[in-house]
Tab-separated table of C-alpha atoms in Angstrom:
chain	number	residue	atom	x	y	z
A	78	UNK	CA	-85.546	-60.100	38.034
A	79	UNK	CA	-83.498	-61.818	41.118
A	80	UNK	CA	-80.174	-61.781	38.930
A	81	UNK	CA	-78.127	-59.147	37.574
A	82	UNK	CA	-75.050	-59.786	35.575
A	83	UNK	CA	-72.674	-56.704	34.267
A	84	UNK	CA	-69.097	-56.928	32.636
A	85	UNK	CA	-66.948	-56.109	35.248
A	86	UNK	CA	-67.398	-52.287	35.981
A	87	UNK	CA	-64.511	-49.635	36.613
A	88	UNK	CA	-64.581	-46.104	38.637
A	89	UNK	CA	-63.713	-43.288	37.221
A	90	UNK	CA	-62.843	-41.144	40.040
A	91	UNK	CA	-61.364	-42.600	43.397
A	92	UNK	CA	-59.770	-41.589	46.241
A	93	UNK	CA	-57.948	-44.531	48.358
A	94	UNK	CA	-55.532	-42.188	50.680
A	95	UNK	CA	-52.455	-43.636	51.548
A	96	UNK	CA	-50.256	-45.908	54.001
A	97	UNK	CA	-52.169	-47.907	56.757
A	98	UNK	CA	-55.394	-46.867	55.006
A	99	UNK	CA	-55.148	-48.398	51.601
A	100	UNK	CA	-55.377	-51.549	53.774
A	101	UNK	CA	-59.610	-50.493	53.640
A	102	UNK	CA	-60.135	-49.010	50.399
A	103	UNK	CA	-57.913	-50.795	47.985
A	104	UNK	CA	-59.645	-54.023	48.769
A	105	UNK	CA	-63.292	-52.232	49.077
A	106	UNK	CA	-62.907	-51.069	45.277
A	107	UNK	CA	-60.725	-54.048	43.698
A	108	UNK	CA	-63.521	-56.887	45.212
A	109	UNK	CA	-65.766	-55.067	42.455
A	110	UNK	CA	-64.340	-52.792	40.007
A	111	UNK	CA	-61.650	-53.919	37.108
A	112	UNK	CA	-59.981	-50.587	37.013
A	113	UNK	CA	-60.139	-47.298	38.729
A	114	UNK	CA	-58.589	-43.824	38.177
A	115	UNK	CA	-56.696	-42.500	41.236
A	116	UNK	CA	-57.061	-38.960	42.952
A	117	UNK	CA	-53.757	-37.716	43.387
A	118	UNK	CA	-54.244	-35.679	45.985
A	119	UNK	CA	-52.307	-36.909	48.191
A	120	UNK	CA	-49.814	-34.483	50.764
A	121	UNK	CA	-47.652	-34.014	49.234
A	122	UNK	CA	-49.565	-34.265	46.242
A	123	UNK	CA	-48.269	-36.847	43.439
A	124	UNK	CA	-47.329	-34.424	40.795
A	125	UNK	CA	-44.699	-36.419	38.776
A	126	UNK	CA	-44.540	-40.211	36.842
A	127	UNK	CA	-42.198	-41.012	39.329
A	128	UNK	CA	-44.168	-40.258	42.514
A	129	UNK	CA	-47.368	-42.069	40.798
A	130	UNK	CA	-45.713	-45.241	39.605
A	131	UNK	CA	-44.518	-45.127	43.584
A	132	UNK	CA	-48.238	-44.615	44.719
A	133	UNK	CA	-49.100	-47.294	42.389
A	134	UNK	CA	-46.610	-49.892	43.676
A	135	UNK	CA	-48.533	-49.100	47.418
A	136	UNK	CA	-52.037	-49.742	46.168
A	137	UNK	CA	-50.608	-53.196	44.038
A	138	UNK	CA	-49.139	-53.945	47.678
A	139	UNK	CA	-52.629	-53.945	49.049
A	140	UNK	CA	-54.520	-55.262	46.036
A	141	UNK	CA	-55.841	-59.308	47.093
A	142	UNK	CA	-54.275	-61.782	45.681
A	143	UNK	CA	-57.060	-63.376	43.545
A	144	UNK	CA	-57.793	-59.649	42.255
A	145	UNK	CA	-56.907	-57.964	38.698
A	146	UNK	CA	-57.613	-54.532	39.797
A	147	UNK	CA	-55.686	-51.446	37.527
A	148	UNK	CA	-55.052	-48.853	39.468
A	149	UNK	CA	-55.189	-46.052	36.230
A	150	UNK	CA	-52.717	-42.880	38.105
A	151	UNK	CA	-53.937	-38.991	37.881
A	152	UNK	CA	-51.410	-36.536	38.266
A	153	UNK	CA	-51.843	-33.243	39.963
A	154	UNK	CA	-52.040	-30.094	37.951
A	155	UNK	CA	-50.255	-27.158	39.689
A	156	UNK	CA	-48.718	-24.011	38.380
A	157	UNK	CA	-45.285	-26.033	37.703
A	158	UNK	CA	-46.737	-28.539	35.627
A	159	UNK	CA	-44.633	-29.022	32.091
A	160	UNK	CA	-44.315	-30.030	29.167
A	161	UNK	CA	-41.997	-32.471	29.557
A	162	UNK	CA	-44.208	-33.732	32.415
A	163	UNK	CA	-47.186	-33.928	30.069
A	164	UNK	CA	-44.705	-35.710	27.517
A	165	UNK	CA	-43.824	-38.506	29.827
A	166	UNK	CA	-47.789	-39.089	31.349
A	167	UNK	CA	-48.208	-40.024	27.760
A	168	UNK	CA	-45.287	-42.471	27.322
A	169	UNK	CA	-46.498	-44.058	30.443
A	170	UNK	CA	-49.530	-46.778	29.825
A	171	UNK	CA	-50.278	-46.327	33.993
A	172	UNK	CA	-50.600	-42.389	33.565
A	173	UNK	CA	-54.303	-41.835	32.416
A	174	UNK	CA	-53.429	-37.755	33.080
A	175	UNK	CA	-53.845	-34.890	35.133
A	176	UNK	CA	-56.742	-33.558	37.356
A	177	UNK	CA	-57.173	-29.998	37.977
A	178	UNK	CA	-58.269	-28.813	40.975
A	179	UNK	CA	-58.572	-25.143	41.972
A	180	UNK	CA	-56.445	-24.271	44.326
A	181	UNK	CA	-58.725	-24.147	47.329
A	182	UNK	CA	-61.692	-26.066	45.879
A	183	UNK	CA	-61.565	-29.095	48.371
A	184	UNK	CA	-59.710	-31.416	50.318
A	185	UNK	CA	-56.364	-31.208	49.965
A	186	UNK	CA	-56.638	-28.835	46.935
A	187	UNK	CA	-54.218	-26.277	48.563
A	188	UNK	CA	-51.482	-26.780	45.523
A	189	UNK	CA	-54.200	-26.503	43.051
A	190	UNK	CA	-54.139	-24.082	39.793
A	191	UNK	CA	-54.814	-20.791	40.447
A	192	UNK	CA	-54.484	-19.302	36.878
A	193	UNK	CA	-55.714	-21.554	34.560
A	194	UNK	CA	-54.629	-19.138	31.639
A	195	UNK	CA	-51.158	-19.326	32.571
A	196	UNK	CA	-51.345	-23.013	31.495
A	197	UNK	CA	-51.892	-23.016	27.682
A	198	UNK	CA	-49.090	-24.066	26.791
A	199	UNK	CA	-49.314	-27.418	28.972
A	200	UNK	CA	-53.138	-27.513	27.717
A	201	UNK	CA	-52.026	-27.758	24.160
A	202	UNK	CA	-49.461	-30.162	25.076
A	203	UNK	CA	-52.170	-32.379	26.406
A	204	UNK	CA	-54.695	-31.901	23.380
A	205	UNK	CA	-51.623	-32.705	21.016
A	206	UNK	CA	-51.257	-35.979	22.608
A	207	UNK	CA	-54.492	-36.920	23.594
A	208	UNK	CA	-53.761	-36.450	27.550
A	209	UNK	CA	-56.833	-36.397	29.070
A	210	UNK	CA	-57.649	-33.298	31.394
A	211	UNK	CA	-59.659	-33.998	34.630
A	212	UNK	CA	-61.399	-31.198	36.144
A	213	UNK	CA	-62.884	-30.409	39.114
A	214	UNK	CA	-65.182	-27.619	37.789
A	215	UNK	CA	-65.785	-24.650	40.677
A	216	UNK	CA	-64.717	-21.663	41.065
A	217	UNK	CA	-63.118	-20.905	44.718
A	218	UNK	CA	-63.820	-16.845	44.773
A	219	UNK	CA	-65.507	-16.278	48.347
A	220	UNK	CA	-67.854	-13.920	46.423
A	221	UNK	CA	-69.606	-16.936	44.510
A	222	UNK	CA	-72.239	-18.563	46.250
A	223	UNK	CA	-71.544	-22.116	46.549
A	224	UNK	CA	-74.321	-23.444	44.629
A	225	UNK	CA	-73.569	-21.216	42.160
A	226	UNK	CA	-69.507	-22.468	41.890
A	227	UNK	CA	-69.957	-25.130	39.413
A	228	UNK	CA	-72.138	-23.378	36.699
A	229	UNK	CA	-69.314	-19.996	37.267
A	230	UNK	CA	-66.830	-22.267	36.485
A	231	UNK	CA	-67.970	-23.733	33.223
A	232	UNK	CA	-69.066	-20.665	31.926
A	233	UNK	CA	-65.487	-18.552	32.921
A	234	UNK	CA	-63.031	-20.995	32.668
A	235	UNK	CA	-64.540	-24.038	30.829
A	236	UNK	CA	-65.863	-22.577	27.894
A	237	UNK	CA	-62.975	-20.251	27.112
A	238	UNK	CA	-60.179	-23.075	27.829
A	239	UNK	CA	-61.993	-25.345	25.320
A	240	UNK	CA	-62.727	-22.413	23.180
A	241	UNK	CA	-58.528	-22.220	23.164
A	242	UNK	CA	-58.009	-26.162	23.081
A	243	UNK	CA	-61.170	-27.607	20.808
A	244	UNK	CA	-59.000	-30.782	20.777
A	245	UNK	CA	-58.589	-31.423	24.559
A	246	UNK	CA	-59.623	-34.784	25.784
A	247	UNK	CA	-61.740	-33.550	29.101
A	248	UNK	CA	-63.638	-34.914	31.668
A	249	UNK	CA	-65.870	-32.844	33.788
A	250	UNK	CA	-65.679	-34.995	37.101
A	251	UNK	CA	-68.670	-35.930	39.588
A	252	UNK	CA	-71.330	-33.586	38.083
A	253	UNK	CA	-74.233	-31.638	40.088
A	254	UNK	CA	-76.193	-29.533	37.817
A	255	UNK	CA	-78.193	-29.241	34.696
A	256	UNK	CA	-76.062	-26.706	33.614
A	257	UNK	CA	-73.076	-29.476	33.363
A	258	UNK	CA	-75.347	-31.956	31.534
A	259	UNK	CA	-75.688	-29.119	28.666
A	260	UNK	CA	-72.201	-28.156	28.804
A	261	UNK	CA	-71.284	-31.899	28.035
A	262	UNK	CA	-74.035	-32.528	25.676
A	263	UNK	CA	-72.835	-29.615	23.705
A	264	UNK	CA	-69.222	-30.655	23.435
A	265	UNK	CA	-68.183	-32.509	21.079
A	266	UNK	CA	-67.056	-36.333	21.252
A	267	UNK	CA	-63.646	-35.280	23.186
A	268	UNK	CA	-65.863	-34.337	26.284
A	269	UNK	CA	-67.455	-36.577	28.944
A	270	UNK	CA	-68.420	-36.235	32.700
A	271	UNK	CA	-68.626	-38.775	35.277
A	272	UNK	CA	-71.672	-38.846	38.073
A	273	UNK	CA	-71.375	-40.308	41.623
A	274	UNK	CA	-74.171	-42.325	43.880
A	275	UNK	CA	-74.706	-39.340	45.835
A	276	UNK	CA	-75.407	-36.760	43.699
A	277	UNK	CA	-78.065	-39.278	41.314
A	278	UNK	CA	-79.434	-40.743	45.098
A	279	UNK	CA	-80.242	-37.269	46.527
A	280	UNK	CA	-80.227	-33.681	46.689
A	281	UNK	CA	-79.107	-31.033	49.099
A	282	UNK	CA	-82.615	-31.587	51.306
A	283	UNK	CA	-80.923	-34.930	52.063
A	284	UNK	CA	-78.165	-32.353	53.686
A	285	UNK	CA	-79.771	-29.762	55.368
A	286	UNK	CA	-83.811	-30.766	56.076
A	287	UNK	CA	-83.996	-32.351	59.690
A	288	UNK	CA	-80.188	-31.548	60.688
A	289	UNK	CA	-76.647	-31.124	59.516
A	290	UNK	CA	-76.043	-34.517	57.842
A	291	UNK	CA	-72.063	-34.261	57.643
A	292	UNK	CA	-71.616	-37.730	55.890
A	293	UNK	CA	-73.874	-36.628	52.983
A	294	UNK	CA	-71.663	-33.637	52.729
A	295	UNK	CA	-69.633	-33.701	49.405
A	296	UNK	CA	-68.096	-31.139	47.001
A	297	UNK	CA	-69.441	-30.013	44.698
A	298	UNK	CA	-72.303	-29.950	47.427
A	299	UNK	CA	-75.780	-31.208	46.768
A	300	UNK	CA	-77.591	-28.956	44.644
A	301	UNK	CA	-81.260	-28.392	44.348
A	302	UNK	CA	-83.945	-31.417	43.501
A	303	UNK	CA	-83.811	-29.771	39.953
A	304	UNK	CA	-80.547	-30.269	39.270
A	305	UNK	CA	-80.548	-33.784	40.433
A	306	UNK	CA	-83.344	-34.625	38.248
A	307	UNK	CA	-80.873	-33.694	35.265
A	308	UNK	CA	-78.162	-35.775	35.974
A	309	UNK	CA	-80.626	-38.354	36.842
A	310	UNK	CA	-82.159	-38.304	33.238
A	311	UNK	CA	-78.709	-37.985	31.654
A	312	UNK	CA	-77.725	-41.338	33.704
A	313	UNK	CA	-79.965	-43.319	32.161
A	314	UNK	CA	-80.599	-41.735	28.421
A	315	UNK	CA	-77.823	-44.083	26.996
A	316	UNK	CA	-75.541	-41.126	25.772
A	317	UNK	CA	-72.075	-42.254	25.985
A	318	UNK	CA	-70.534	-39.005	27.635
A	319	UNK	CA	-71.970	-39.730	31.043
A	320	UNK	CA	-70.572	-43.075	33.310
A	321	UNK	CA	-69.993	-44.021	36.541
A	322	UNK	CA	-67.587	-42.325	39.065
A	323	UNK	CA	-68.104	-42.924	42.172
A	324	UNK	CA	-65.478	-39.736	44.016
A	325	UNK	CA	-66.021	-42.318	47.124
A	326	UNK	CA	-63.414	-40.149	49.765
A	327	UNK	CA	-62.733	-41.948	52.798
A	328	UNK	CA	-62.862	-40.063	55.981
A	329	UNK	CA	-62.229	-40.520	59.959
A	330	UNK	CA	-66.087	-40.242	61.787
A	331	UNK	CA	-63.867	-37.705	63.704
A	332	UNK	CA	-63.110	-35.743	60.741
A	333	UNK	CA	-66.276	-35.744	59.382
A	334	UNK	CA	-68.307	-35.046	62.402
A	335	UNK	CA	-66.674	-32.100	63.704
A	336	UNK	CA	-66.927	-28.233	64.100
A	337	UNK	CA	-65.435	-28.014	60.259
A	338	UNK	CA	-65.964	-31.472	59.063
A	339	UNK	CA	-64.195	-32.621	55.837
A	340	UNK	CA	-65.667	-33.278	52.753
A	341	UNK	CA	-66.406	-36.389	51.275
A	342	UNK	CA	-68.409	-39.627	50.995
A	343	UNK	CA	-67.178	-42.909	51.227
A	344	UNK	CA	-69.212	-45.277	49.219
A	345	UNK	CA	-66.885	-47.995	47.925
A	346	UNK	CA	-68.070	-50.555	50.151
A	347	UNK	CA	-71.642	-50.110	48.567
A	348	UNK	CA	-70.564	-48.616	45.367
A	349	UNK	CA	-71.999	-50.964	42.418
A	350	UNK	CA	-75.407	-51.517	44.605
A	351	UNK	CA	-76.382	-47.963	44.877
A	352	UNK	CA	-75.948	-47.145	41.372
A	353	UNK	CA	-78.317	-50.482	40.741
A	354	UNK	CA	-80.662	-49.268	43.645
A	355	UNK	CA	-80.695	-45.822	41.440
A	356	UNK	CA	-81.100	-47.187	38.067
A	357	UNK	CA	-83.865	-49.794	39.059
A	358	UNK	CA	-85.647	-46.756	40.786
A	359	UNK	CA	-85.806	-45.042	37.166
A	360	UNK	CA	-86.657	-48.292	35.541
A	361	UNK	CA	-83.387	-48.556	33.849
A	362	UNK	CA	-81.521	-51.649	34.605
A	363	UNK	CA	-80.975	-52.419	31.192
A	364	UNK	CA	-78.780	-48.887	31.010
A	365	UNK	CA	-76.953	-50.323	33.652
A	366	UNK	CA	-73.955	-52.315	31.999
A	367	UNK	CA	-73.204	-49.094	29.584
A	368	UNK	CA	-72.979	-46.282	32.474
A	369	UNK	CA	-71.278	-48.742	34.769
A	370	UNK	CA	-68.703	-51.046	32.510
A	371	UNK	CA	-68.658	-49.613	28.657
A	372	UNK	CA	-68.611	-45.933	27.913
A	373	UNK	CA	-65.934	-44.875	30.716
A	374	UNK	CA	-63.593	-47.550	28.789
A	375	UNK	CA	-64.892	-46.072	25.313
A	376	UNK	CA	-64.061	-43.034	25.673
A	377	UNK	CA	-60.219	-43.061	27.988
A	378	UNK	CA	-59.833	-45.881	24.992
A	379	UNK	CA	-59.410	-49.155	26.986
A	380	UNK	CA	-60.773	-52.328	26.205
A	381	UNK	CA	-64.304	-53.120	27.878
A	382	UNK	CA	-64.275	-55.954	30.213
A	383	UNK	CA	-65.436	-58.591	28.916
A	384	UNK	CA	-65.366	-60.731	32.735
A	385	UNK	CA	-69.096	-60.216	34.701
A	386	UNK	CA	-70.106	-59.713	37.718
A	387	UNK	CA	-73.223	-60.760	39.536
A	388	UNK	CA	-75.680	-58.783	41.115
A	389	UNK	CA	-78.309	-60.936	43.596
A	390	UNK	CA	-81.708	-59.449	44.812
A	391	UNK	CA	-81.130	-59.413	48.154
A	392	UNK	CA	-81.725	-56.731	50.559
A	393	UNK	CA	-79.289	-55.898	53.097
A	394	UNK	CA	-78.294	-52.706	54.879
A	395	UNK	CA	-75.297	-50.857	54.993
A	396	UNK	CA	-72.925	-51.238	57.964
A	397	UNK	CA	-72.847	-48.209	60.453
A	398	UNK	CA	-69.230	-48.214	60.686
A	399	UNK	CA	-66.176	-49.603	58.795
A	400	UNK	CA	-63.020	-50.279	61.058
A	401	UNK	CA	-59.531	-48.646	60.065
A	402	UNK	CA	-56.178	-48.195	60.826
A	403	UNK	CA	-57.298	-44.864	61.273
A	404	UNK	CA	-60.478	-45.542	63.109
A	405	UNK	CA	-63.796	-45.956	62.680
A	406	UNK	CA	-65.545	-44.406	59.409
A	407	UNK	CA	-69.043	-43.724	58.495
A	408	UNK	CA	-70.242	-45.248	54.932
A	409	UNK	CA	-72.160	-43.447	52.726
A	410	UNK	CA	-75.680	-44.745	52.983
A	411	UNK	CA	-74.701	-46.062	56.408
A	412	UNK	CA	-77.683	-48.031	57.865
A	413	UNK	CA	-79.827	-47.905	55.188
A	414	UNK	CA	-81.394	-50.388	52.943
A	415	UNK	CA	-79.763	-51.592	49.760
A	416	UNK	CA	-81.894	-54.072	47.280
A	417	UNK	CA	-79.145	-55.847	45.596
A	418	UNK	CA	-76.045	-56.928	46.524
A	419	UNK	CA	-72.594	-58.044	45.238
A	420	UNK	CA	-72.209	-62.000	44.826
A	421	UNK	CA	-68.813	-62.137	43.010
């Protein structure tokens, strides 16, 4: 096969920043992707309609010209979060709904929840009107080893909340672990996950074995080769609660190689290609098209694309650097070999 055509695809789970930097990463994602749902944490973070339909009218600003790109808005759950908040996300066709971080979890999480439990009344707000939750599923407690934070999480927080809620509409963002893939598979239709390029490409040797490798450094972190071979087989078995999200978080090289470098990798630029590098490498091209372009749409209840895009067997390798108003940053999979690439 030397040609690869997929509806047009969308991400699930992107971060673009903000002001001189959505210059890089709104085109980077809109080249490729139809629609996208945006990270909202932002400082301050975008906690209201208001702020998001503001934050949208900056990405539009720097979407090109010939592009159709949807930028789909998150808002960010805190301890303030209403009702009447959750009321108008639903009235509002650019509000997809709210991601939850724990307060602490990772960047820029500082205004996250911190008592979950405190928030039933907004949770059955949400599962009344089919608002979907987002969650970014680890516990914070210093105690908790940090391999251990996502599996704590579902099992203390997770299961009760849906246990409370059986009707919420959730999404258990950017996966790492086996235990996630049988939390979702148990679930019932009203619960999905998304899985980036990172954590399907490679495991936490590709972090720690021959160095520090700060741009493969993510949360939730790499996990064991175990773990990746779960999500890897839950990628490509054609179940519709799994589908591409890419979490690509653009960084400074500064920030990320540092003392306390930041979490985060930035793989818009080479987004589509490594999920076809990772799904020809399991001998799954044909699952493709669903992971990438149909069951994200199926289940937030959009229309699937019905444009394509075209995939060319070509190898090429990924730049070293990408120039920014904010300086240089380091792609993920920077310098290495890709075997298809983007045509249009």
């Amino acid at each position: 096969m030397q040609e690869l055509t997929l509806p047009r695809p969308d991400d699930w789970h992107l971060h673009l920043r903000d002001e001189e930097l959505l210059a890089t990463t709104v085109p980077a994602t809109a080249k490729v992707f139809g629609r996208a749902v945006i990270m909202p944490n932002l400082v301050p973070p975008v906690t209201t309609v208001e702020q998001a339909l503001d934050y949208r009218q900056r990405i539009l600003a720097q979407r090109p010209a010939d592009s159709a790109f949807r930028p789909l808005m998150a808002l960010y759950l805190t301890q303030q979060t209403s009702v009447d908040t959750v009321r108008a996300a639903a009235e509002n066709a650019e509000v997809i709904g709210f991601k939850l971080y724990p307060s602490g979890a990772t960047t820029n999480s500082a205004a996250g929840v911190t008592d979950i439990e405190a928030l039933d009344e907004v949770f059955a707000a949400m599962a009344e009107l089919q608002v979907p939750l987002l969650v970014h599923g680890e516990v914070t407690a210093a105690e908790i080893d940090i391999f251990d934070r996502e599996k704590v999480f579902i099992d203390t927080k997770l299961r009760p909340l849906l246990a409370r809620h059986p009707k919420l509409k959730l999404v258990l963002e950017h996966i790492t672990t086996g235990d996630a893939v049988d939390f979702v598979l148990e679930q019932g239709s009203n619960v999905a996950a998304t899985i980036t390029p990172q954590h399907l490409l490679m495991n936490r040797n590709d972090l720690l074995v021959g160095g520090i490798r700060p741009h493969n450094y993510c949360l939730p972190i790499l996990k064991r080769r175990e773990h990746q071979e779960a999500l890897q087989r839950a990628a490509v078995s054609g179940s519709p609660k799994f589908f591409l999200g890419t979490d690509s978080a653009p960084h400074g090289q500064s920030k990320k190689e540092a003392a306390c470098g930041c979490a985060g990798c930035y793989s818009a630029p080479a987004a589509i290609e490594l999920y076809a590098e990772f799904f020809e490498r399991m001998n799954a091209l044909d699952k493709l098209a669903d992971f990438a372009s149909h069951f994200g749409a199926d289940f937030y209840g959009y229309e699937r694309a019905k444009e394509q895009i075209k995939l060319v067997r070509s190898e090429w390798t990924v730049p070293a650097t990408v120039d920014t108003a904010i300086g240089p940053m380091v792609p993920y999979w920077a310098n290495e070999a890709l075997q298809w690439r983007f045509e249009g």
